């Protein structure tokens, strides 16, 4: 039995089935990410778990108890939203103390816990500040402190970083993950950003149109997409139709499948590889169209017949290719994944 269990959860708004028989479990202390495009039902599932929405069908279990009918206020679940949800007329420390005050905790205990929470999210010195005088990142850290200070059984984070700029976002991702692990807090994190899901998660639940398309560790989901949809969402896969791949390589692809290849698995060389280097690879000849620096890799676009491939190579200045240059690509056969076209389970 898992700490949290969704059993065949269905949620409809009128005729619109937003959650379509969702079943999965979450282990105590894990951080699970719900990853998927906008509108696929991620927030709705969090709202059903927190009790802000009622499910249409199915059951939700928390720590062995059926909480499907339990009111939101009795579920002991903390939540942080994308939009800052601090009380604007309260200082940081009063915002953080709010939940404990509601629980009628003794004032000296409140003072201690609020101080600890402020330390944890690194807002020391901002105790007396009002939300309007904090940056977006500071407001989200205050919101995080407010939701963990009551020691909830489960923490729900609904795209808490999507309004925050890229650099700060990375440091907040790391801080949230550290705090979550330090406290052993069972957490569900919602995002539509694959990189964020990769760095934060113990388990990724990839959503598609109200259903779970794939579940697994970040490495599993990254390296073994189960469908064309999954491969299009994670890992910048090159996706070739059956015809395209067969024409390019002469290899057979089962009907109803596409071939997905990650850019970093493809080797690029100016000359034809030696038979030893080519062992286990499809070797194809192409022409460089262009390149884009992406951190420590250069992403080339290479034209091979009618197909354009993305190829990532380490950014080494002594070994770069110019547009128009002829190159050989070595594509390891075991990195060519035959996966079903489209999504595994299209919505009802
Ligand atoms: P996500 O968080 O993945 O972007 P949501 O769970 O917010 O998606 O929404 C999923 C679908 O449910 C959307 O089509 C949205 O319009 C619909 N929806 C969400 N909340 C309501 C509501 N209260 N009433 C009607 N439709 C809703
Ligand atoms: Mg949402």
XYZ file of C-alpha atoms and ligand atoms in Angstrom:
376
model
C 0.000 0.000 0.000
C 1.287 3.470 -0.891
C 1.084 6.557 1.324
C -1.196 8.308 -1.152
C -3.370 6.309 -3.539
C -5.613 7.455 -6.356
C -8.090 4.736 -7.329
C -9.823 5.262 -10.678
C -10.325 8.951 -10.062
C -12.647 10.623 -12.556
C -13.437 14.331 -12.548
C -15.969 15.878 -14.892
C -16.988 19.479 -15.327
C -20.297 19.132 -17.180
C -19.521 17.055 -20.290
C -15.802 17.693 -20.017
C -13.922 14.705 -18.539
C -10.841 16.336 -17.076
C -9.490 13.340 -15.137
C -10.131 10.048 -16.864
C -9.619 7.083 -14.492
C -6.421 8.153 -12.794
C -4.812 5.440 -10.653
C -1.398 5.619 -9.056
C 0.337 5.554 -5.701
C 2.885 7.828 -4.057
C 5.399 6.538 -1.533
C 5.945 8.347 1.753
C 8.733 10.898 1.526
C 8.861 10.963 -2.277
C 8.624 13.992 -4.485
C 6.370 13.141 -7.406
C 6.017 15.492 -10.341
C 2.887 15.806 -12.431
C 4.282 16.840 -15.795
C 2.183 17.707 -18.797
C 0.962 20.447 -21.099
C -1.400 23.157 -19.935
C -4.994 21.978 -19.537
C -4.242 18.260 -19.081
C -5.699 18.129 -15.554
C -2.703 18.536 -13.234
C -4.172 21.273 -11.034
C -7.516 19.516 -10.937
C -5.890 16.394 -9.504
C -4.160 18.470 -6.793
C -7.441 20.194 -5.988
C -9.175 16.822 -5.656
C -6.435 15.597 -3.321
C -6.573 18.749 -1.196
C -10.380 18.632 -1.040
C -10.944 21.904 -2.922
C -12.775 19.835 -5.561
C -14.881 16.708 -5.150
C -14.114 13.759 -7.435
C -16.910 12.543 -9.737
C -15.861 8.894 -9.301
C -13.125 6.962 -7.569
C -11.409 7.063 -4.195
C -8.431 8.849 -2.706
C -6.505 7.268 0.185
C -4.001 8.965 2.482
C -1.964 6.900 4.925
C -4.443 4.023 4.772
C -7.554 6.173 5.305
C -10.154 6.960 2.658
C -10.218 10.776 2.493
C -12.520 11.076 -0.530
C -15.297 12.637 1.562
C -13.137 14.342 4.191
C -13.444 18.165 4.160
C -10.402 20.120 2.957
C -9.725 21.610 6.387
C -9.357 18.133 7.919
C -6.942 16.663 5.336
C -3.705 18.177 6.712
C -2.410 19.076 3.257
C -0.292 22.163 2.549
C -0.444 23.938 -0.782
C 1.589 26.544 -2.668
C 0.230 28.022 -5.890
C 1.773 29.712 -8.883
C 0.253 33.066 -8.012
C 1.498 34.396 -4.734
C -1.110 33.695 -2.150
C 0.267 35.564 0.858
C -2.014 37.855 2.837
C -0.950 41.320 1.638
C -1.826 43.054 4.906
C 0.329 40.775 7.064
C 4.092 40.725 7.554
C 6.113 37.679 6.553
C 6.156 36.329 10.098
C 2.427 36.834 10.580
C 1.725 35.134 7.258
C 3.832 32.159 8.307
C 2.293 32.051 11.804
C -1.253 32.149 10.444
C -1.872 28.394 10.182
C -0.444 27.740 13.639
C -2.613 30.498 15.134
C -5.666 28.866 13.541
C -4.631 25.610 15.216
C -4.427 27.513 18.535
C -0.806 26.521 19.078
C 0.860 28.195 22.114
C 2.549 31.508 21.259
C 6.062 30.438 22.334
C 5.807 27.353 20.104
C 4.555 29.513 17.234
C 7.496 31.902 17.679
C 9.999 29.051 17.604
C 8.462 27.277 14.606
C 8.117 30.485 12.604
C 11.783 31.310 13.276
C 12.838 27.826 12.135
C 10.720 28.047 8.980
C 12.155 31.485 8.154
C 15.685 30.118 8.566
C 14.872 27.148 6.398
C 13.695 29.235 3.444
C 16.482 31.780 4.028
C 14.303 34.819 4.696
C 16.087 35.924 7.854
C 15.881 39.735 8.101
C 12.578 39.855 6.210
C 10.348 38.905 9.153
C 8.690 42.350 9.352
C 8.442 42.927 5.591
C 5.096 42.999 3.788
C 4.584 40.863 0.649
C 4.500 43.957 -1.595
C 8.090 44.705 -0.566
C 9.414 41.231 -1.422
C 10.634 39.930 -4.778
C 8.697 37.132 -6.468
C 11.228 34.558 -5.288
C 11.032 35.830 -1.699
C 7.239 35.735 -1.780
C 7.284 32.126 -2.960
C 9.758 31.213 -0.222
C 7.452 32.850 2.334
C 4.511 30.913 0.879
C 6.573 27.712 1.143
C 7.448 28.485 4.785
C 3.793 29.145 5.523
C 2.769 25.803 4.096
C 5.466 23.684 5.790
C 5.321 25.307 9.243
C 2.159 23.380 10.123
C 3.943 20.105 9.301
C 1.401 18.881 6.751
C 1.180 15.199 5.850
C 1.486 16.169 2.190
C 2.764 19.257 0.419
C 1.282 20.269 -2.928
C 3.183 22.715 -5.111
C 1.268 23.885 -8.171
C 3.765 25.463 -10.603
C 5.217 27.521 -7.752
C 8.193 28.709 -9.821
C 6.684 29.409 -13.219
C 6.497 33.171 -12.659
C 10.134 33.372 -11.528
C 13.065 34.130 -13.816
C 15.309 31.325 -14.995
C 18.375 31.792 -12.810
C 16.562 32.245 -9.505
C 14.275 29.425 -10.487
C 17.163 26.955 -10.564
C 18.307 27.899 -7.075
C 14.748 27.671 -5.730
C 14.306 24.242 -7.320
C 17.384 23.077 -5.452
C 16.271 24.663 -2.157
C 12.781 23.159 -2.372
C 14.248 19.730 -3.079
C 16.680 20.050 -0.126
C 13.932 21.105 2.277
C 11.614 18.370 1.037
C 14.305 15.723 1.575
C 15.404 17.169 4.909
C 11.838 16.980 6.212
C 11.009 13.735 4.410
C 7.909 15.530 3.217
C 5.700 13.659 0.748
C 5.309 16.203 -2.028
C 3.491 16.545 -5.321
C 5.022 19.114 -7.621
C 3.203 20.287 -10.733
C 5.072 21.651 -13.724
C 4.878 21.823 -17.504
C 8.678 22.155 -17.695
C 10.552 18.908 -18.430
C 13.881 20.214 -17.098
C 12.268 21.152 -13.793
C 10.649 17.709 -13.565
C 13.983 16.033 -14.326
C 15.928 17.791 -11.557
C 13.254 17.732 -8.849
C 11.616 14.340 -8.953
C 11.842 10.880 -7.492
C 9.029 9.899 -9.841
C 7.499 11.654 -12.858
C 3.865 11.085 -13.780
C 3.525 12.282 -17.351
C -0.030 13.464 -18.029
C -1.811 13.624 -21.330
C -5.410 14.769 -21.663
C -6.583 13.629 -18.232
C -4.701 10.345 -18.296
C -1.292 9.142 -17.245
C 0.783 8.449 -20.310
C 3.892 7.254 -18.504
C 5.256 6.967 -14.970
C 8.812 6.370 -13.881
C 12.038 7.823 -12.557
C 13.406 10.807 -14.471
C 16.009 8.560 -16.117
C 13.399 6.001 -17.192
C 11.046 8.579 -18.623
C 13.944 10.320 -20.371
C 15.506 7.238 -21.910
C 12.452 5.039 -22.524
C 9.521 7.137 -23.731
C 6.518 4.875 -24.253
C 4.932 6.833 -27.093
C 5.397 9.581 -29.626
C 3.674 11.969 -27.199
C 6.069 11.066 -24.364
C 9.096 11.471 -26.631
C 7.847 14.841 -27.823
C 7.521 16.057 -24.246
C 10.849 14.933 -22.808
C 14.387 14.834 -24.146
C 14.343 16.790 -27.466
C 13.999 13.516 -29.373
C 14.387 13.431 -33.150
C 11.237 11.703 -34.297
C 11.176 10.067 -37.706
C 8.229 8.450 -39.382
C 8.567 4.792 -40.277
C 9.112 5.708 -43.946
C 11.682 8.358 -43.175
C 13.738 6.060 -40.972
C 13.543 3.094 -43.347
C 14.605 5.276 -46.276
C 17.464 6.842 -44.313
C 18.936 3.655 -42.850
C 17.493 0.698 -44.777
C 16.417 -0.811 -41.436
C 12.951 -2.256 -40.778
C 10.471 -0.482 -38.507
C 7.260 -2.190 -37.344
C 4.034 -0.689 -38.716
C 2.320 1.853 -36.447
C 5.622 2.997 -34.999
C 7.875 6.014 -35.271
C 11.578 6.052 -34.445
C 12.890 8.350 -31.739
C 16.583 9.183 -31.314
C 18.066 11.577 -28.784
C 20.430 14.219 -30.234
C 23.242 13.397 -27.794
C 23.409 9.741 -28.868
C 24.372 10.604 -32.453
C 28.067 10.887 -33.322
C 29.181 13.479 -35.879
C 32.506 13.243 -37.759
C 34.040 14.917 -40.818
C 35.157 11.591 -42.316
C 33.493 8.211 -42.600
C 33.968 6.311 -39.331
C 36.233 3.244 -39.329
C 34.419 -0.100 -39.356
C 35.324 -0.468 -35.661
C 33.812 2.940 -34.821
C 30.767 2.216 -36.961
C 30.040 -1.131 -35.276
C 26.447 -1.256 -34.031
C 25.579 2.037 -35.730
C 23.594 3.219 -38.699
C 26.045 5.453 -40.560
C 24.490 8.129 -42.751
C 25.939 10.972 -44.753
C 24.567 14.502 -44.407
C 25.172 18.237 -44.621
C 25.330 20.660 -41.704
C 22.597 23.274 -41.910
C 23.480 25.257 -38.814
C 24.267 25.115 -35.113
C 23.058 26.659 -31.874
C 25.063 26.776 -28.644
C 23.137 25.288 -25.724
C 25.310 25.608 -22.651
C 28.157 23.146 -22.973
C 26.851 21.485 -26.116
C 26.447 22.664 -29.683
C 23.222 21.531 -31.269
C 23.696 20.963 -35.002
C 20.949 20.624 -37.515
C 22.018 18.184 -40.173
C 20.199 17.459 -43.403
C 20.174 13.774 -44.396
C 18.208 13.316 -47.605
C 14.690 14.539 -46.881
C 15.182 14.429 -43.102
C 16.651 17.020 -40.721
C 18.245 15.717 -37.535
C 19.299 17.485 -34.362
C 22.724 16.324 -33.195
C 24.343 17.446 -29.923
C 28.126 17.548 -29.639
C 30.269 18.807 -26.791
C 31.213 22.415 -27.391
C 34.871 22.040 -28.277
C 36.326 24.762 -30.417
C 38.867 22.513 -32.142
C 36.129 20.307 -33.490
C 33.362 22.375 -34.969
C 31.430 22.093 -38.206
C 30.344 24.903 -40.502
C 27.084 25.251 -42.397
C 27.353 23.481 -45.739
C 29.981 21.030 -44.488
C 29.569 17.342 -45.301
C 29.529 15.092 -42.249
C 28.914 11.498 -41.258
C 26.445 10.656 -38.532
C 26.802 7.463 -36.507
C 23.487 6.539 -34.924
C 23.781 3.671 -32.415
C 21.134 1.080 -33.257
C 20.223 0.500 -29.622
C 19.458 4.221 -29.261
C 16.911 4.078 -32.090
C 13.656 3.509 -30.228
C 10.647 2.124 -32.057
C 7.696 3.635 -30.248
C 3.950 3.687 -30.936
C 2.619 6.602 -32.968
C 0.651 9.275 -31.107
C -0.338 8.863 -27.480
C -0.696 5.457 -25.821
C -4.213 6.033 -24.618
C -6.112 8.722 -26.394
C -8.724 10.422 -24.243
C -12.259 9.043 -24.208
P -3.596 22.015 -15.860
O -3.377 22.351 -14.428
O -2.969 20.734 -16.275
O -3.197 23.147 -16.771
P -6.382 22.066 -15.138
O -6.509 20.960 -14.160
O -6.310 23.447 -14.583
O -5.163 21.796 -16.098
O -7.591 22.061 -16.144
C -7.935 20.923 -16.891
C -9.210 21.182 -17.638
O -10.281 21.337 -16.714
C -9.203 22.456 -18.475
O -9.847 22.160 -19.691
C -9.994 23.425 -17.648
O -10.632 24.357 -18.468
C -10.988 22.525 -16.953
N -11.409 23.076 -15.653
C -10.626 23.245 -14.563
N -11.307 23.733 -13.530
C -12.588 23.887 -13.955
C -13.810 24.357 -13.357
N -13.843 24.761 -12.082
N -14.917 24.370 -14.116
C -14.897 23.952 -15.402
N -13.786 23.488 -16.028
C -12.655 23.462 -15.337
Mg -2.556 24.076 -13.573
